[in-house]
Coordinates of C-alpha atoms and ligand atoms in Angstrom, one line a residue:
M210 CA 0.0 0.0 0.0
Y211 CA 3.0 2.3 0.4
E212 CA 5.2 1.2 -2.5
N213 CA 6.5 4.3 -4.2
P214 CA 9.3 4.1 -6.9
K215 CA 9.3 7.9 -7.0
L216 CA 10.9 8.3 -3.7
L217 CA 14.4 8.6 -5.1
L218 CA 16.9 11.4 -4.6
D219 CA 18.4 13.4 -7.4
P220 CA 22.1 12.4 -7.0
S221 CA 23.3 15.8 -8.2
A222 CA 21.3 17.6 -5.5
S223 CA 23.2 18.7 -2.4
I224 CA 21.6 16.9 0.5
E225 CA 23.0 17.6 3.9
A226 CA 23.8 14.8 6.3
G227 CA 21.5 14.6 9.2
Q228 CA 20.0 12.4 11.9
F229 CA 16.8 11.6 13.8
T230 CA 16.3 10.1 17.2
W231 CA 13.0 8.5 18.5
R232 CA 12.3 7.1 21.8
S233 CA 9.5 4.4 21.5
P234 CA 7.9 2.3 24.2
S235 CA 7.0 -1.3 24.5
N236 CA 3.4 -2.4 24.9
L237 CA 1.5 -5.1 26.7
A238 CA -1.3 -6.9 24.8
I239 CA -4.5 -7.5 26.8
I240 CA -6.1 -9.2 23.8
K241 CA -3.2 -11.2 22.4
Y242 CA -2.0 -11.4 18.8
W243 CA -1.0 -15.0 18.3
G244 CA -1.3 -16.4 14.8
K245 CA -0.5 -14.6 11.6
Y246 CA -0.8 -15.1 7.8
G247 CA 0.6 -13.5 4.6
T248 CA 3.0 -10.6 5.2
Q249 CA 2.7 -10.0 8.9
L250 CA -1.1 -9.9 9.0
P251 CA -2.9 -10.9 12.2
R252 CA -5.4 -13.8 12.5
N253 CA -7.4 -11.8 15.1
P254 CA -7.6 -8.2 16.3
S255 CA -5.4 -7.4 19.4
L256 CA -5.5 -4.6 21.9
S257 CA -2.6 -3.3 24.0
L258 CA -1.7 -0.7 26.6
T259 CA 1.3 1.4 25.6
L260 CA 4.0 1.5 28.3
A261 CA 6.2 4.4 29.4
A262 CA 9.4 3.2 31.0
S263 CA 10.4 0.2 28.8
C264 CA 11.7 2.0 25.8
T265 CA 14.1 1.9 22.9
D266 CA 16.1 5.0 21.8
T267 CA 17.1 4.8 18.2
M268 CA 19.2 7.3 16.3
L269 CA 19.3 7.1 12.5
E270 CA 22.2 9.0 10.9
Y271 CA 22.2 9.5 7.1
E272 CA 24.4 11.0 4.4
L273 CA 24.2 10.8 0.6
T274 CA 26.8 8.4 -0.9
E275 CA 28.1 7.5 -4.3
N276 CA 27.1 4.0 -3.5
T277 CA 26.0 2.4 -6.7
S278 CA 26.0 -1.2 -5.5
G279 CA 22.2 -1.2 -5.2
Q280 CA 22.6 -2.4 -1.7
I281 CA 22.1 -0.6 1.6
D282 CA 25.1 0.7 3.4
L283 CA 24.5 0.2 7.1
D284 CA 26.5 0.4 10.3
F285 CA 24.8 -0.7 13.5
F286 CA 25.6 0.0 17.1
F287 CA 23.8 -1.4 20.1
H288 CA 24.6 0.3 23.4
Q289 CA 27.6 2.0 21.7
E290 CA 29.1 -1.3 20.4
E291 CA 29.0 -2.6 16.9
N292 CA 26.6 -5.5 16.8
D293 CA 26.8 -7.8 13.8
A294 CA 23.8 -9.9 14.6
F295 CA 21.5 -6.9 14.9
R296 CA 23.1 -5.3 11.8
T297 CA 22.3 -8.4 9.7
K298 CA 18.7 -8.6 10.9
T299 CA 18.2 -4.8 10.4
L300 CA 19.8 -4.9 7.0
A301 CA 17.4 -7.7 5.8
F302 CA 14.5 -5.7 7.1
L303 CA 15.6 -2.5 5.4
E304 CA 16.2 -4.4 2.1
S305 CA 12.7 -5.7 2.3
L306 CA 11.5 -2.1 2.6
L307 CA 13.2 -0.9 -0.6
P308 CA 9.9 -0.8 -2.6
I309 CA 8.5 1.6 0.0
F310 CA 11.7 3.6 0.7
P311 CA 13.9 3.2 -2.5
F312 CA 16.1 6.1 -1.4
L313 CA 17.6 4.0 1.4
K314 CA 20.1 2.5 -1.1
Q315 CA 21.3 6.0 -2.0
L316 CA 22.4 6.8 1.6
K317 CA 25.0 5.8 4.1
L318 CA 23.0 4.8 7.2
T319 CA 24.2 4.4 10.8
V320 CA 21.9 3.2 13.5
H321 CA 22.6 3.7 17.2
T322 CA 20.1 2.0 19.4
G323 CA 19.7 1.0 23.1
N324 CA 17.0 0.0 25.6
S325 CA 16.1 1.8 28.8
F326 CA 15.8 -1.6 30.5
P327 CA 18.7 -4.0 31.1
H328 CA 19.2 -6.2 28.0
S329 CA 19.5 -9.1 30.3
A330 CA 16.1 -8.6 31.8
G331 CA 14.5 -10.9 29.2
I332 CA 11.9 -8.3 28.3
A333 CA 10.9 -8.5 24.7
S334 CA 12.3 -5.5 22.9
S335 CA 11.1 -6.0 19.4
A336 CA 8.0 -3.8 19.8
S337 CA 10.0 -0.8 21.1
G338 CA 12.9 -1.5 18.8
M339 CA 10.9 -1.9 15.6
S340 CA 8.6 1.0 16.3
A341 CA 11.6 3.4 17.0
L342 CA 13.2 2.4 13.8
A343 CA 10.0 2.8 11.8
L344 CA 9.5 6.3 13.2
C345 CA 13.1 7.2 12.2
L346 CA 12.5 6.0 8.7
C347 CA 9.3 8.0 8.4
S348 CA 11.1 11.1 9.7
L349 CA 13.8 10.5 7.1
E350 CA 11.3 10.2 4.3
D351 CA 9.5 13.4 5.4
A352 CA 12.8 15.3 5.7
L353 CA 13.9 14.3 2.2
F354 CA 10.6 14.5 0.3
G355 CA 8.1 16.4 2.5
T356 CA 5.6 13.6 2.0
L357 CA 4.4 13.0 5.6
P358 CA 3.4 16.5 7.0
E359 CA 0.2 15.3 8.5
P360 CA 0.7 13.7 12.0
N361 CA -2.0 11.1 11.3
D362 CA -0.5 10.0 8.0
F363 CA 2.9 9.9 9.6
D364 CA 1.8 7.7 12.5
R365 CA -0.2 5.4 10.2
K366 CA 2.8 4.8 8.0
A367 CA 5.1 4.4 10.9
S368 CA 2.7 1.8 12.4
Y369 CA 2.5 0.0 9.0
I370 CA 6.3 -0.1 8.7
A371 CA 6.7 -1.2 12.4
R372 CA 4.2 -4.1 11.7
L373 CA 6.4 -5.4 8.9
G374 CA 9.3 -5.5 11.4
S375 CA 7.3 -7.1 14.2
G376 CA 3.5 -7.4 14.4
S377 CA 3.1 -6.1 18.0
A378 CA 5.4 -3.1 17.3
C379 CA 2.6 -1.4 15.2
R380 CA 0.6 -0.8 18.4
S381 CA 3.5 1.0 20.1
I382 CA 3.2 4.1 17.8
F383 CA 0.2 5.3 19.7
G384 CA -0.1 6.5 23.3
H385 CA -2.3 5.0 26.0
A386 CA -3.8 2.1 24.1
A387 CA -4.2 0.8 20.5
V388 CA -6.0 -1.8 18.5
W389 CA -4.4 -3.7 15.6
G390 CA -6.6 -5.8 13.3
E391 CA -10.0 -5.3 11.7
T392 CA -12.9 -5.1 14.1
A393 CA -16.3 -3.6 13.8
A394 CA -15.9 -2.2 17.3
V395 CA -13.2 0.4 16.2
S396 CA -13.9 2.4 13.2
G397 CA -11.0 2.7 10.8
S398 CA -9.3 -0.4 12.3
S399 CA -7.1 -2.4 9.9
N400 CA -5.0 -5.5 9.7
E401 CA -2.2 -3.3 8.1
Y402 CA -1.6 -0.8 11.0
A403 CA -2.8 0.0 14.5
T404 CA -5.4 2.5 15.5
P405 CA -5.2 4.6 18.6
I406 CA -8.1 4.1 21.1
G407 CA -7.1 6.5 23.9
D408 CA -10.2 8.5 23.2
L409 CA -12.4 5.4 23.7
I410 CA -11.2 4.4 27.1
H411 CA -11.9 5.5 30.6
D412 CA -9.3 7.8 32.2
Q413 CA -8.6 5.1 34.8
F414 CA -6.7 3.1 32.2
K415 CA -4.5 6.0 31.4
D416 CA -3.2 5.8 34.9
F417 CA -2.6 2.1 35.0
H418 CA 0.6 0.4 36.2
D419 CA 2.3 -2.6 34.7
D420 CA 5.1 -3.8 37.0
I421 CA 7.1 -6.5 35.2
L422 CA 8.3 -9.2 37.6
I423 CA 11.3 -10.8 36.0
V424 CA 11.0 -14.5 36.9
S425 CA 13.7 -15.4 34.5
S426 CA 15.8 -13.5 32.0
H427 CA 17.0 -16.5 30.1
E428 CA 16.3 -16.6 26.3
K429 CA 12.8 -17.9 25.6
S430 CA 12.7 -21.3 24.1
V431 CA 10.4 -20.3 21.3
S432 CA 10.8 -17.2 19.2
S433 CA 7.5 -15.4 18.6
S434 CA 7.7 -16.1 14.9
A435 CA 8.0 -19.8 15.5
G436 CA 5.2 -19.5 18.1
H437 CA 2.8 -17.8 15.6
A438 CA 3.6 -20.6 13.1
L439 CA 2.5 -23.2 15.6
M440 CA -1.0 -21.9 15.5
D441 CA -1.3 -23.1 11.9
G442 CA -1.6 -26.7 13.0
N443 CA -3.3 -26.1 16.3
P444 CA -6.7 -27.8 16.5
Y445 CA -8.0 -24.9 18.7
A446 CA -6.9 -22.2 16.3
E447 CA -10.2 -21.2 14.7
P448 CA -12.2 -21.2 18.0
R449 CA -9.4 -19.2 19.5
Y450 CA -9.5 -16.5 16.8
A451 CA -13.3 -16.2 17.3
Q452 CA -12.8 -16.0 21.1
A453 CA -10.3 -13.1 20.7
R454 CA -12.9 -11.2 18.6
T455 CA -15.6 -11.7 21.2
R456 CA -13.3 -10.8 24.1
L457 CA -12.1 -7.7 22.3
N458 CA -15.7 -6.4 22.1
T459 CA -16.3 -7.1 25.8
L460 CA -13.0 -5.6 26.7
L461 CA -13.6 -2.4 24.8
D462 CA -17.0 -2.0 26.5
A463 CA -15.3 -2.6 29.9
M464 CA -12.6 -0.1 29.2
K465 CA -15.1 2.5 28.1
A466 CA -17.0 2.1 31.3
G467 CA -14.0 1.9 33.6
D468 CA -15.0 -1.7 34.6
L469 CA -11.8 -3.0 36.2
E470 CA -13.2 -6.4 37.1
T471 CA -14.1 -7.3 33.5
F472 CA -10.8 -5.8 32.3
G473 CA -8.8 -7.9 34.7
K474 CA -10.7 -11.1 34.1
I475 CA -10.1 -10.8 30.3
A476 CA -6.4 -9.8 30.8
E477 CA -5.8 -13.0 32.9
D478 CA -7.9 -15.2 30.6
E479 CA -6.0 -14.0 27.6
A480 CA -2.6 -14.6 29.2
L481 CA -3.6 -18.1 30.2
T482 CA -5.1 -18.8 26.8
L483 CA -1.9 -17.8 25.1
H484 CA 0.1 -20.2 27.3
A485 CA -2.5 -23.0 27.0
L486 CA -2.2 -22.7 23.2
M487 CA 1.6 -23.0 23.4
M488 CA 1.3 -26.0 25.7
C489 CA -1.0 -27.9 23.3
S490 CA 0.9 -27.0 20.1
N491 CA 3.1 -29.5 18.4
P492 CA 5.8 -29.3 19.5
S493 CA 4.6 -28.2 22.8
Y494 CA 6.1 -25.3 24.8
M495 CA 5.9 -24.6 28.5
L496 CA 7.2 -21.1 29.1
M497 CA 5.8 -20.5 32.6
Q498 CA 8.2 -21.4 35.4
P499 CA 7.4 -22.4 39.0
G500 CA 7.9 -18.8 40.1
S501 CA 5.4 -17.6 37.5
I502 CA 2.8 -20.0 38.9
S503 CA 3.6 -19.0 42.5
I504 CA 3.1 -15.3 41.6
I505 CA -0.2 -16.0 39.9
E506 CA -1.5 -17.9 43.0
K507 CA -0.4 -15.1 45.3
V508 CA -2.0 -12.5 43.1
R509 CA -5.3 -14.4 43.2
Q510 CA -5.1 -14.8 46.9
Y511 CA -4.2 -11.1 47.5
R512 CA -7.1 -10.0 45.4
A513 CA -9.5 -12.3 47.3
E514 CA -8.3 -11.0 50.7
T515 CA -8.0 -7.3 50.0
G516 CA -10.5 -6.8 47.2
N517 CA -7.8 -4.7 45.4
P518 CA -8.0 -4.7 41.6
V519 CA -4.6 -6.3 40.9
Y520 CA -4.4 -8.6 37.9
F521 CA -1.7 -10.5 36.0
S522 CA -0.7 -10.9 32.4
L523 CA 2.1 -12.7 30.6
D524 CA 3.7 -12.5 27.2
A525 CA 5.3 -15.5 25.5
G526 CA 7.7 -16.0 28.4
P527 CA 7.8 -16.6 32.2
N528 CA 7.7 -13.0 33.4
I529 CA 4.6 -11.7 35.1
H530 CA 3.0 -8.3 34.3
L531 CA 1.2 -7.0 37.3
L532 CA -1.6 -4.7 36.3
Y533 CA -3.3 -2.3 38.7
P534 CA -4.7 1.3 38.8
G535 CA -2.5 4.2 40.0
D536 CA -4.4 4.9 43.2
I537 CA -3.3 1.7 44.9
V538 CA 0.4 1.9 43.9
H539 CA 1.8 2.1 47.4
E540 CA -0.2 -0.9 48.7
V541 CA 0.7 -3.0 45.6
R542 CA 4.4 -2.1 45.8
A543 CA 4.4 -3.3 49.4
F544 CA 2.7 -6.5 48.4
I545 CA 5.4 -7.0 45.7
D546 CA 8.2 -6.4 48.1
E547 CA 6.8 -8.6 50.8
Q548 CA 5.5 -11.5 48.8
L549 CA 6.6 -11.5 45.1
L550 CA 10.2 -10.4 45.0
E551 CA 11.3 -13.8 46.3
H552 CA 10.2 -15.3 42.9
C553 CA 12.0 -12.7 40.8
E554 CA 15.5 -13.3 39.4
N555 CA 17.9 -11.2 41.5
G556 CA 14.8 -9.5 42.9
Y557 CA 14.4 -7.6 39.7
V558 CA 11.2 -5.7 38.9
Q559 CA 10.8 -3.4 35.9
Q560 CA 8.3 -0.8 37.1
D561 CA 6.2 0.5 34.2
W562 CA 2.9 2.3 33.5
V563 CA 0.7 3.5 30.7
G564 CA 2.4 6.2 28.7
E565 CA 1.8 8.9 26.1
G566 CA 3.6 7.0 23.2
P567 CA 6.8 7.7 21.3
E568 CA 8.6 11.0 21.3
E569 CA 11.2 12.5 19.0
V570 CA 14.2 13.4 21.1
Ligands
LIG62 C1 2.6 -12.9 22.8 O1 4.9 -9.2 17.6 O2 6.7 -10.5 18.7 O3 3.5 -10.7 22.7 O4 5.1 -10.4 14.4 O5 6.5 -12.5 14.7 O6 7.4 -10.2 15.4 P1 6.2 -11.1 15.2 O7 5.6 -11.4 16.7 P2 5.5 -10.5 17.9 O8 4.4 -11.3 18.8 C2 3.9 -10.9 20.0 C3 3.1 -11.9 20.6 C4 2.7 -11.6 22.0 C5 1.2 -11.0 22.0 C6 1.1 -9.6 21.6 O9 1.9 -8.8 21.8 O10 0.0 -9.3 21.0

């Protein structure tokens, strides 16, 4: 939808070297994207909260080169150090984007990137990383060709590009919360890019916390791409996609109304459904660890005893996301310190909360 062979620079024009830096956050899906087809298209609509503290900062430097090889000239630094593995992955991604950004092969590009959270924490960084890179690429296009002056067009294209890098990344372009995937419940929603839904949700969810309890920082045993592929042979796949659609409708109504109980119930059901789907895939994956289950049990018990609206979620890994509204932050932090830290690797918790979305820095 964005292919444009006209986006080529006049090699005789004088184009000054420059740079862009974007800080982009991670996000936590409440309705999970799990299963895809075609070119990064989701089998069901998903809905996420945009986080604030777990971010990637990416600087894209560019200068015009004489490069006539037809290939992209890229240097890549991760936390100030050259990183060959990331360079190779990013180069393949940029090459795949040449029909959309043909000018990339006329430039010398250098990417400097780094995360706000410890690399070793085991927190997935593809959503923040790919959204930050997509934003830099759209800034570059706009600077060179003046083609994206409207913020809505800019964000939509950045979301589309981020999706091609990693599906969940398309939701990180927007503050507060976003939906990705066609659903009658959100007008303008699309499988190709995410749609912001901050205006549709109760203010309570804009002051929500998501403390990430790091049960284990070790590499996950299934990459998310391999995980999505497992859905193709899963006997529960079709009912699951239907369930996600129904849950998304119920969730949106609850988020409009500020209904925490329904929100929390769906968040937990979705996390457990994701893990159940992995467990009954072939091959089967069990990504929860004993600490994950201990935390889940303690959260349920704490909620029953105190009545406090504290809920858990998980991504495709063992770490627990603790979700709760801002007005009980002190009580919940005390609960974490007293009861949950013992299940966290080196007692590590990444405190996070719902944020305003990416910013150019
Ligand atoms: C469990 O977006 O990482 O976090 O498109 O293959 O890069 P790719 O997958 P990815 O999958 C995320 C899966 C999830 C659920 C979610 O974020 O919706």
